[in-house]
Coordinates of N, CA and C in Angstrom, one line a residue:
Chain A
X1 N -6.1 -13.9 4.2 CA -6.2 -12.9 5.4 C -5.1 -12.2 5.2
X2 N -5.7 -10.9 5.9 CA -4.4 -10.0 5.5 C -3.0 -10.7 6.5
X3 N -2.4 -10.2 6.4 CA -0.6 -10.9 7.1 C -1.1 -9.7 8.1
X4 N -0.7 -8.4 8.6 CA -0.6 -7.4 9.5 C -2.0 -7.0 9.6
X5 N -1.9 -6.7 11.4 CA -3.2 -6.2 12.1 C -2.6 -5.1 12.7
X6 N -3.1 -3.9 12.5 CA -2.8 -2.9 13.7 C -4.0 -2.9 15.0
X7 N -2.9 -2.0 16.1 CA -3.6 -1.9 17.1 C -3.4 -0.6 17.7
X8 N -3.7 0.2 18.4 CA -5.4 0.1 18.4 C -6.0 0.3 16.8
X9 N -6.9 0.3 16.7 CA -8.0 0.6 15.0 C -8.0 2.4 15.1
X10 N -8.2 2.5 16.2 CA -8.7 4.1 16.4 C -7.7 4.7 17.8
X11 N -7.5 6.1 17.5 CA -6.1 6.5 18.6 C -6.4 7.9 18.2
X12 N -7.1 8.6 19.8 CA -7.0 10.4 19.7 C -6.1 11.0 21.1
X13 N -5.3 11.6 20.3 CA -4.5 12.2 21.2 C -4.3 14.0 21.5
X14 N -3.6 14.4 22.1 CA -3.6 16.5 21.9 C -2.2 16.4 21.4
X15 N -2.2 17.6 21.1 CA -0.9 17.7 20.2 C -0.1 17.7 21.1
X16 N 1.3 17.3 21.2 CA 2.3 17.3 21.8 C 2.5 16.1 22.3
X17 N 1.4 15.5 22.3 CA 1.5 14.0 22.8 C 2.0 12.5 21.9
X18 N 2.8 11.8 22.6 CA 3.4 11.1 21.6 C 1.9 9.9 21.2
X19 N 2.3 9.2 20.4 CA 0.7 8.2 19.7 C 2.2 7.1 19.6
X20 N 1.6 5.9 20.2 CA 1.9 4.7 19.6 C 0.9 3.6 18.7
X21 N 1.2 3.2 18.1 CA 0.7 2.3 16.9 C 1.3 0.7 16.8
X22 N 0.7 -0.1 17.0 CA 1.3 -1.5 16.8 C 0.9 -2.2 15.9
X23 N 1.3 -3.5 15.3 CA 1.0 -4.0 13.9 C 1.9 -5.4 14.0
X24 N 1.1 -6.4 14.0 CA 1.3 -7.9 14.2 C 1.2 -8.6 13.1
X25 N 1.7 -9.6 12.7 CA 1.5 -10.1 11.3 C 2.0 -12.0 11.8
X26 N 1.8 -12.5 10.8 CA 1.8 -14.2 10.9 C 3.0 -14.9 10.2
X27 N 3.4 -14.4 9.5 CA 4.9 -15.4 8.6 C 5.9 -14.3 9.2
X28 N 6.9 -14.9 8.6 CA 8.5 -14.5 8.7 C 8.4 -13.5 7.4
X29 N 9.0 -12.6 7.7 CA 9.3 -11.4 6.8 C 10.4 -11.2 6.2
X30 N 10.5 -10.1 5.1 CA 11.9 -9.6 5.0 C 12.1 -8.6 5.2
X31 N 11.2 -7.8 5.1 CA 10.9 -6.2 5.3 C 9.6 -6.3 6.0
X32 N 9.7 -5.0 6.5 CA 8.7 -4.4 7.4 C 8.2 -2.7 7.0
X33 N 7.6 -2.4 6.6 CA 6.6 -1.1 6.5 C 5.8 -0.4 6.8
X34 N 6.1 0.9 7.1 CA 5.1 1.9 7.4 C 4.9 3.2 6.7
X35 N 3.1 3.1 6.6 CA 2.8 3.7 5.4 C 1.9 4.7 6.4
X36 N 1.8 6.3 5.4 CA 0.8 6.6 5.6 C 0.1 7.8 5.0
X37 N -1.6 8.0 5.3 CA -2.4 8.0 4.0 C -3.6 8.9 4.7
X38 N -3.8 10.1 4.3 CA -4.4 10.9 4.5 C -6.0 10.9 3.5
X39 N -7.2 10.9 4.6 CA -8.7 10.8 4.4 C -8.4 10.1 2.6
X40 N -8.2 8.8 2.6 CA -8.4 7.9 1.8 C -7.8 8.3 0.5
X41 N -6.7 9.5 0.1 CA -5.7 9.5 -0.7 C -4.3 8.8 -1.0
X42 N -3.5 8.9 -1.6 CA -2.8 7.5 -1.7 C -2.0 8.0 -0.7
X43 N -1.2 6.5 -0.4 CA -0.3 6.1 0.6 C 1.6 6.6 0.3
X44 N 1.8 6.6 1.9 CA 2.6 8.1 1.9 C 3.9 7.3 2.6
X45 N 5.2 6.4 2.1 CA 6.2 5.6 3.0 C 6.5 6.8 4.0
X46 N 6.8 6.0 5.1 CA 7.4 6.8 6.0 C 8.9 5.9 6.7
X47 N 8.6 4.8 6.6 CA 9.6 3.7 7.4 C 9.8 2.7 7.0
X48 N 11.0 2.0 6.9 CA 11.4 0.4 6.5 C 11.9 -0.2 7.5
X49 N 12.1 -1.0 8.3 CA 12.9 -2.0 9.0 C 13.1 -3.4 8.1
X50 N 14.4 -3.9 8.7 CA 14.2 -5.0 7.7 C 14.5 -5.6 8.6
X51 N 14.0 -7.4 8.5 CA 14.0 -8.2 9.4 C 15.3 -8.6 10.2
X52 N 16.3 -7.8 10.0 CA 17.7 -8.2 10.9 C 18.0 -6.8 11.3
X53 N 16.9 -5.6 11.9 CA 16.9 -4.6 12.6 C 15.8 -4.8 13.1
X54 N 16.1 -4.2 14.4 CA 15.6 -4.1 15.8 C 14.8 -2.7 16.2
X55 N 15.5 -1.5 15.5 CA 15.0 0.0 16.0 C 15.6 0.3 14.6
X56 N 14.8 1.6 14.2 CA 15.1 2.6 13.4 C 14.7 3.6 13.7
X57 N 15.3 4.8 13.0 CA 14.7 6.2 13.4 C 14.7 7.2 12.1
X58 N 13.7 7.8 12.3 CA 13.2 9.0 11.1 C 12.4 10.0 11.5
X59 N 13.4 11.4 12.0 CA 12.9 12.3 12.4 C 12.2 12.3 13.6
X60 N 10.9 12.4 13.7 CA 9.8 12.0 14.6 C 9.5 10.4 15.3
X61 N 10.0 9.6 14.1 CA 9.2 8.4 14.0 C 10.4 7.7 14.8
X62 N 9.9 6.4 15.3 CA 10.9 5.7 15.6 C 9.8 4.2 15.3
X63 N 10.3 3.4 15.2 CA 10.0 2.0 14.5 C 11.0 1.0 15.7
X64 N 10.1 -0.1 15.8 CA 10.6 -1.1 16.7 C 10.3 -2.7 15.8
X65 N 10.9 -2.9 16.0 CA 10.8 -4.4 15.0 C 11.3 -5.8 16.0
X66 N 9.8 -6.8 16.6 CA 10.5 -8.0 17.4 C 9.9 -9.2 16.6
X67 N 11.1 -9.8 15.7 CA 10.8 -11.0 15.1 C 10.3 -12.0 15.6
X68 N 10.8 -12.4 16.9 CA 10.7 -13.2 17.8 C 8.7 -13.2 18.2
X69 N 8.5 -12.0 18.0 CA 6.9 -12.1 18.5 C 6.1 -11.6 17.4
X70 N 6.8 -11.0 16.2 CA 6.3 -11.1 15.0 C 5.6 -10.2 15.1
X71 N 6.1 -9.0 15.3 CA 5.5 -7.8 16.1 C 6.2 -6.5 15.3
X72 N 5.5 -5.4 15.7 CA 6.2 -3.9 15.6 C 5.8 -2.8 15.9
X73 N 6.3 -1.8 16.3 CA 5.8 -0.5 16.6 C 6.3 0.8 16.1
X74 N 4.7 1.5 15.9 CA 5.6 2.6 15.2 C 5.6 4.1 16.3
X75 N 6.2 4.9 17.0 CA 6.2 5.7 17.9 C 6.5 6.8 17.1
X76 N 5.2 7.8 17.3 CA 5.4 9.2 16.6 C 5.6 10.3 17.8
X77 N 6.4 10.7 18.1 CA 6.7 11.9 19.0 C 6.6 12.9 19.4
X78 N 5.8 14.2 19.9 CA 5.3 15.2 19.8 C 4.8 15.6 18.5
X79 N 3.7 14.7 18.9 CA 2.3 15.0 17.7 C 1.8 16.1 17.4
X80 N 1.6 16.6 16.0 CA 1.0 17.6 15.4 C -0.7 17.4 14.8
X81 N -0.8 18.5 14.8 CA -1.9 18.2 14.1 C -2.2 17.7 13.1
X82 N -1.4 18.4 12.4 CA -0.7 17.2 10.8 C -0.5 16.0 10.5
X83 N -0.1 15.2 11.4 CA 0.0 13.7 12.0 C -1.3 13.1 11.8
X84 N -2.4 13.9 11.7 CA -3.8 12.8 11.7 C -4.2 12.2 10.6
X85 N -4.1 11.5 10.3 CA -3.9 10.1 9.2 C -4.1 8.7 9.3
X86 N -4.9 8.4 9.2 CA -4.7 6.1 8.8 C -3.0 5.9 8.9
X87 N -2.5 5.0 9.7 CA -1.4 4.4 9.6 C -1.4 2.8 9.0
X88 N -0.7 2.1 8.7 CA -0.9 1.1 7.9 C 0.8 0.2 8.2
X89 N 0.6 -0.5 8.3 CA 2.1 -1.5 8.2 C 2.0 -2.3 7.2
X90 N 3.1 -2.8 6.6 CA 3.0 -3.4 5.5 C 4.2 -4.7 5.8
X91 N 3.4 -6.1 5.7 CA 5.3 -7.0 5.2 C 5.1 -7.6 4.1
X92 N 6.0 -8.7 3.8 CA 5.9 -8.8 2.5 C 5.9 -10.3 2.2
X93 N 5.6 -10.9 3.4 CA 5.3 -12.1 3.7 C 6.5 -13.5 3.5
X94 N 7.7 -12.7 3.5 CA 9.0 -13.7 3.2 C 9.4 -13.6 2.4
X95 N 8.7 -13.8 0.7 CA 9.1 -14.0 -0.1 C 9.6 -12.6 -0.8
X96 N 10.6 -12.9 -1.3 CA 11.9 -11.8 -1.6 C 11.7 -11.3 -3.3
X97 N 11.0 -12.8 -3.9 CA 11.2 -12.4 -5.1 C 9.9 -11.8 -5.9
X98 N 9.2 -11.1 -4.6 CA 7.4 -9.9 -5.7 C 8.0 -9.0 -4.1
X99 N 7.6 -8.1 -5.2 CA 6.9 -6.5 -4.2 C 5.9 -6.3 -4.1
X100 N 5.5 -7.1 -3.0 CA 4.0 -7.7 -3.1 C 3.6 -7.6 -1.8
X101 N 3.2 -6.6 -1.3 CA 3.0 -6.4 0.2 C 1.3 -6.8 0.8
X102 N 1.2 -6.9 2.4 CA 0.3 -7.3 2.9 C 0.1 -6.7 4.0
X103 N -1.4 -6.0 3.9 CA -1.6 -4.2 4.3 C -2.7 -5.2 6.0
X104 N -2.7 -4.0 7.0 CA -3.4 -4.4 7.9 C -4.3 -3.4 7.6
X105 N -5.3 -3.3 8.5 CA -6.5 -2.1 8.4 C -6.5 -0.8 9.0
X106 N -5.0 -0.5 9.3 CA -4.6 0.0 9.8 C -5.4 1.1 11.3
X107 N -4.5 1.9 11.3 CA -4.7 2.5 12.7 C -5.3 4.2 12.2
X108 N -6.7 4.4 12.4 CA -6.8 5.9 12.5 C -7.1 6.8 13.8
X109 N -5.8 7.8 13.2 CA -4.9 8.8 14.6 C -5.7 9.9 14.4
X110 N -6.3 10.7 15.5 CA -6.3 12.1 15.7 C -5.8 12.5 16.4
X111 N -5.3 13.7 16.2 CA -4.4 14.5 16.8 C -5.0 16.1 17.2
X112 N -5.5 16.0 18.2 CA -6.5 17.4 18.6 C -5.4 18.2 18.3
X113 N -6.0 19.7 18.1 CA -4.7 20.8 18.3 C -5.3 21.3 19.4
Chain B
X1 N 11.2 15.5 -9.3 CA 11.1 14.6 -10.6 C 9.2 14.3 -10.1
X2 N 8.5 14.1 -11.1 CA 6.8 14.1 -10.9 C 6.7 12.3 -10.1
X3 N 5.9 12.1 -9.5 CA 5.7 11.0 -8.5 C 4.8 10.0 -9.2
X4 N 4.2 8.9 -8.8 CA 3.5 8.0 -9.6 C 2.3 8.9 -9.8
X5 N 1.9 8.9 -11.4 CA 0.5 9.5 -11.5 C -0.6 8.5 -11.8
X6 N -2.3 8.7 -11.9 CA -2.6 7.8 -12.0 C -3.8 8.9 -12.7
X7 N -4.7 8.0 -13.9 CA -5.8 8.6 -14.3 C -7.1 7.5 -14.4
X8 N -8.1 7.8 -14.6 CA -9.0 9.2 -14.2 C -8.7 9.1 -12.6
X9 N -9.1 10.7 -11.7 CA -9.0 10.5 -10.3 C -10.2 10.0 -9.7
X10 N -11.7 10.1 -10.7 CA -12.6 9.6 -10.3 C -13.6 9.2 -11.5
X11 N -14.1 8.4 -11.2 CA -15.4 7.6 -12.2 C -16.4 7.2 -11.8
X12 N -16.9 6.9 -12.2 CA -18.7 6.4 -11.9 C -18.7 5.2 -13.0
X13 N -18.8 4.0 -12.8 CA -19.8 3.1 -14.2 C -20.9 2.5 -13.3
X14 N -21.3 2.1 -14.4 CA -22.4 1.3 -13.7 C -22.4 -0.5 -13.8
X15 N -22.9 -1.1 -13.0 CA -22.5 -2.5 -12.9 C -22.5 -3.1 -14.4
X16 N -21.6 -4.3 -14.4 CA -21.5 -4.9 -16.1 C -20.9 -3.8 -16.9
X17 N -20.2 -3.0 -16.4 CA -19.7 -2.3 -17.7 C -17.9 -3.0 -17.2
X18 N -17.2 -2.1 -17.7 CA -15.7 -2.3 -18.2 C -15.1 -1.0 -17.9
X19 N -14.1 -1.1 -17.2 CA -13.3 0.3 -16.4 C -11.9 0.1 -17.2
X20 N -11.1 0.8 -17.1 CA -9.6 0.9 -17.4 C -8.9 1.5 -16.5
X21 N -8.0 1.8 -16.2 CA -7.3 2.7 -15.2 C -5.8 2.7 -15.1
X22 N -4.9 3.7 -15.1 CA -4.0 4.2 -16.0 C -2.8 4.6 -14.9
X23 N -2.0 4.5 -15.1 CA -0.7 4.2 -14.0 C 0.7 4.5 -15.1
X24 N 1.3 6.0 -14.6 CA 2.7 6.2 -15.4 C 4.0 6.3 -13.8
X25 N 4.4 5.4 -14.0 CA 5.6 5.1 -12.5 C 6.6 6.2 -12.6
X26 N 7.2 6.5 -11.5 CA 8.2 7.3 -11.4 C 9.4 6.9 -12.6
X27 N 9.5 7.9 -12.9 CA 11.1 7.9 -14.4 C 12.0 7.2 -13.4
X28 N 12.3 5.9 -14.4 CA 13.2 4.6 -13.7 C 12.8 3.7 -13.3
X29 N 11.2 3.6 -12.7 CA 11.2 2.6 -12.0 C 10.5 1.3 -13.2
X30 N 11.0 0.1 -13.0 CA 10.4 -0.6 -13.9 C 9.4 -2.0 -13.4
X31 N 9.1 -1.1 -11.8 CA 7.7 -2.2 -11.5 C 6.7 -1.4 -11.2
X32 N 5.8 -2.1 -11.5 CA 4.3 -1.3 -11.4 C 3.6 -2.5 -10.4
X33 N 2.8 -2.3 -9.4 CA 1.8 -2.9 -8.7 C 0.8 -2.6 -8.3
X34 N -0.3 -3.2 -8.4 CA -1.8 -2.7 -8.2 C -2.6 -2.9 -7.0
X35 N -3.3 -2.0 -6.3 CA -4.1 -2.7 -5.2 C -5.4 -1.9 -4.8
X36 N -6.3 -2.7 -4.4 CA -7.5 -2.3 -4.0 C -7.6 -2.2 -2.9
X37 N -8.5 -0.9 -2.5 CA -8.9 -0.3 -1.0 C -10.3 0.0 -0.7
X38 N -11.1 -1.3 -0.5 CA -12.3 -1.1 -0.2 C -12.3 0.0 1.0
X39 N -13.4 0.9 1.4 CA -13.4 2.1 2.2 C -13.4 1.1 3.8
X40 N -12.5 1.6 4.5 CA -12.2 0.9 6.1 C -11.5 0.3 5.9
X41 N -10.6 -0.7 4.6 CA -9.8 -1.9 5.1 C -8.6 -1.1 4.1
X42 N -7.5 -1.8 5.0 CA -6.2 -1.7 4.3 C -6.2 -2.1 2.9
X43 N -5.1 -1.9 2.0 CA -5.3 -2.1 0.7 C -4.9 -3.8 0.1
X44 N -5.6 -4.6 -0.8 CA -5.3 -5.5 -1.4 C -4.1 -5.8 -2.9
X45 N -3.1 -6.4 -2.4 CA -2.5 -6.7 -3.5 C -3.5 -7.2 -4.7
X46 N -3.1 -7.0 -6.0 CA -3.8 -7.3 -7.5 C -2.8 -8.0 -7.9
X47 N -2.1 -7.4 -8.3 CA -0.8 -7.2 -9.3 C 0.5 -6.7 -9.2
X48 N 1.4 -7.4 -10.0 CA 2.9 -6.8 -9.9 C 3.5 -7.2 -11.4
X49 N 3.5 -6.2 -12.1 CA 4.7 -6.5 -13.3 C 5.7 -6.0 -13.4
X50 N 6.4 -6.6 -14.0 CA 8.1 -5.7 -13.9 C 8.7 -6.2 -15.3
X51 N 9.1 -5.2 -16.3 CA 9.9 -5.4 -17.4 C 8.2 -5.9 -18.1
X52 N 7.4 -5.4 -18.2 CA 6.4 -6.0 -18.8 C 6.0 -7.8 -18.5
X53 N 5.8 -8.1 -17.6 CA 5.7 -9.8 -17.5 C 5.2 -9.8 -16.0
X54 N 3.7 -10.3 -16.0 CA 3.8 -10.4 -14.1 C 4.5 -11.1 -13.5
X55 N 4.3 -10.6 -12.7 CA 5.9 -11.5 -11.5 C 4.7 -11.9 -10.4
X56 N 3.5 -11.1 -10.2 CA 2.4 -12.0 -9.1 C 1.4 -11.5 -9.1
X57 N 0.2 -12.2 -8.7 CA -1.1 -12.3 -8.3 C -1.8 -12.2 -7.3
X58 N -2.4 -11.2 -7.1 CA -3.3 -11.7 -5.8 C -4.5 -12.3 -6.1
X59 N -5.3 -12.5 -5.1 CA -6.2 -13.4 -4.9 C -7.7 -12.6 -5.5
X60 N -7.9 -11.9 -6.9 CA -8.6 -11.5 -7.5 C -9.2 -12.2 -8.5
X61 N -10.5 -11.7 -9.0 CA -10.9 -13.0 -10.2 C -10.7 -12.6 -11.4
X62 N -10.3 -13.8 -12.4 CA -10.2 -13.2 -13.7 C -10.8 -12.1 -14.3
X63 N -11.7 -11.5 -14.0 CA -12.3 -10.3 -14.4 C -11.5 -9.0 -14.5
X64 N -10.6 -8.8 -13.5 CA -9.2 -8.5 -13.3 C -8.1 -8.9 -14.2
X65 N -7.7 -7.8 -14.8 CA -6.5 -8.2 -15.8 C -5.6 -6.8 -15.7
X66 N -4.2 -6.6 -16.1 CA -3.4 -5.6 -16.5 C -2.2 -6.1 -17.3
X67 N -1.6 -5.2 -17.1 CA -0.8 -4.9 -18.5 C 0.7 -3.9 -18.5
X68 N 1.8 -4.3 -18.6 CA 2.8 -2.9 -18.7 C 3.3 -3.1 -19.9
X69 N 3.5 -1.5 -20.4 CA 3.8 -1.3 -21.4 C 5.6 -0.6 -21.8
X70 N 5.8 -0.8 -23.3 CA 7.2 -0.6 -23.2 C 7.9 0.8 -22.5
X71 N 7.4 1.3 -22.1 CA 7.3 2.8 -21.3 C 7.0 2.4 -19.9
X72 N 6.9 1.5 -19.2 CA 6.6 1.1 -18.3 C 5.3 1.4 -17.7
X73 N 4.7 2.3 -18.0 CA 3.1 2.5 -17.1 C 2.1 1.6 -17.7
X74 N 1.1 1.5 -16.9 CA 0.6 0.2 -16.9 C -1.1 0.6 -17.3
X75 N -1.9 -0.6 -17.7 CA -3.3 -0.3 -16.9 C -3.6 -1.5 -16.0
X76 N -5.0 -0.8 -15.5 CA -5.4 -2.4 -14.9 C -6.9 -2.2 -15.7
X77 N -7.8 -3.3 -15.9 CA -8.3 -3.4 -16.5 C -9.6 -4.0 -16.0
X78 N -10.9 -4.0 -15.8 CA -11.9 -4.7 -14.8 C -13.1 -4.9 -15.7
X79 N -13.5 -6.3 -15.8 CA -14.7 -6.3 -16.6 C -15.7 -7.0 -15.7
X80 N -17.0 -6.3 -16.6 CA -18.5 -7.2 -15.6 C -18.3 -6.4 -14.6
X81 N -18.2 -5.3 -13.7 CA -18.2 -4.6 -12.9 C -19.2 -4.9 -12.2
X82 N -18.8 -5.1 -10.9 CA -20.0 -5.5 -9.7 C -19.7 -4.3 -8.7
X83 N -21.1 -4.0 -7.7 CA -21.0 -3.0 -6.7 C -19.7 -3.0 -6.1
X84 N -19.1 -4.8 -5.8 CA -17.9 -4.7 -4.8 C -16.9 -4.0 -5.0
X85 N -16.8 -3.9 -6.6 CA -15.7 -3.7 -7.4 C -15.5 -1.8 -6.5
X86 N -15.9 -1.3 -6.2 CA -16.3 0.1 -5.7 C -15.0 0.0 -4.9
X87 N -14.0 1.2 -5.1 CA -12.7 1.1 -4.2 C -12.0 1.8 -4.9
X88 N -10.8 2.0 -3.8 CA -9.8 3.1 -4.4 C -8.6 2.3 -5.1
X89 N -8.4 2.3 -5.9 CA -7.2 1.8 -7.0 C -5.9 2.6 -6.6
X90 N -4.9 1.8 -6.1 CA -3.9 2.8 -6.0 C -2.8 1.6 -7.0
X91 N -1.8 2.3 -7.3 CA -1.0 2.1 -8.2 C 0.7 2.1 -7.4
X92 N 1.6 1.6 -7.4 CA 2.3 1.4 -6.8 C 3.8 1.2 -7.8
X93 N 4.6 1.9 -7.3 CA 5.8 1.6 -8.8 C 7.2 1.7 -7.7
X94 N 8.1 0.9 -8.0 CA 9.5 0.9 -7.4 C 10.6 0.5 -8.6
X95 N 11.9 0.6 -8.4 CA 13.0 0.6 -9.5 C 13.3 -0.8 -9.6
X96 N 13.0 -1.7 -8.2 CA 13.3 -3.6 -8.5 C 12.0 -4.4 -8.6
X97 N 12.3 -5.6 -8.8 CA 11.1 -6.7 -8.8 C 10.9 -7.0 -7.6
X98 N 12.6 -7.1 -6.4 CA 12.3 -7.8 -5.3 C 11.4 -6.8 -4.7
X99 N 11.1 -7.4 -3.2 CA 10.8 -6.7 -2.2 C 11.4 -5.9 -1.3
X100 N 10.7 -4.2 -1.7 CA 11.2 -3.3 -0.9 C 10.2 -2.4 -1.2
X101 N 10.4 -1.1 -0.7 CA 9.4 0.2 -0.6 C 9.2 0.9 -1.8
X102 N 7.8 0.9 -2.3 CA 7.0 1.4 -2.9 C 7.1 2.6 -3.1
X103 N 6.8 3.5 -4.1 CA 5.7 4.6 -4.3 C 4.5 5.0 -4.7
X104 N 3.9 5.1 -4.1 CA 2.0 5.0 -4.0 C 1.6 6.5 -4.9
X105 N 0.6 6.3 -6.0 CA 0.0 7.2 -6.5 C -1.0 7.5 -5.7
X106 N -2.2 9.1 -6.4 CA -3.2 9.5 -5.6 C -4.2 8.7 -5.7
X107 N -3.9 7.0 -6.4 CA -5.0 6.4 -6.5 C -6.5 7.1 -7.3
X108 N -7.2 6.3 -7.7 CA -8.1 6.3 -8.8 C -9.9 5.5 -7.9
X109 N -10.7 6.9 -7.7 CA -11.8 6.5 -7.3 C -12.8 6.0 -7.9
X110 N -13.2 4.5 -7.5 CA -14.0 4.0 -8.9 C -15.5 3.5 -7.8
X111 N -16.4 4.1 -8.2 CA -17.9 3.9 -7.4 C -18.6 3.3 -8.5
X112 N -19.1 2.1 -8.6 CA -20.0 1.4 -9.4 C -21.2 1.7 -8.8
X113 N -22.0 1.7 -9.4 CA -23.9 2.4 -9.4 C -24.7 1.0 -9.5

């Protein structure tokens, strides 16, 4: 079974609002990453947070990581129509020797103009 | 710099046929991984290659095989195609073999009829 699971499965908001999506995973990790995918195309890397970090920012993105709860959240502030996409978290299952990721089923974000 | 490139973009095959998908990593990247993404789900890890050696294999049947060439490009081969092999096949490259973020290509959309 997949390591990471995102919640909610779908999210619809108005432009300018904030979007929050969550990810839960099952085993200890080295890193957790968030990716964006537009309309079934390639994945775009957004941000990587290491297991010893609690929060990380990149532009309008804010990611938190709680290793005790095995969960992460991605916050997109002041959303734009161009943010409409599917968002996936990916974990490495704690084995640093492999560049192997486990993905959840994603959160489908729709930002209405 | 060019990103990860994959070819072909789309292809349609018949059950029982064989298919070869190709991937060229970002210049200087020595690790290539392959993922399968079935519609509505997150990507699933198939293989990782580093310096022409297999570093990791996911839970896929032996009909799936891959190799990496001296120039670090890679091929994914699937024999005896099944309808369930219809998916977006994603290639990802990274500089290192160990866990860290990867750059994904645009994918090859395979349809098996």
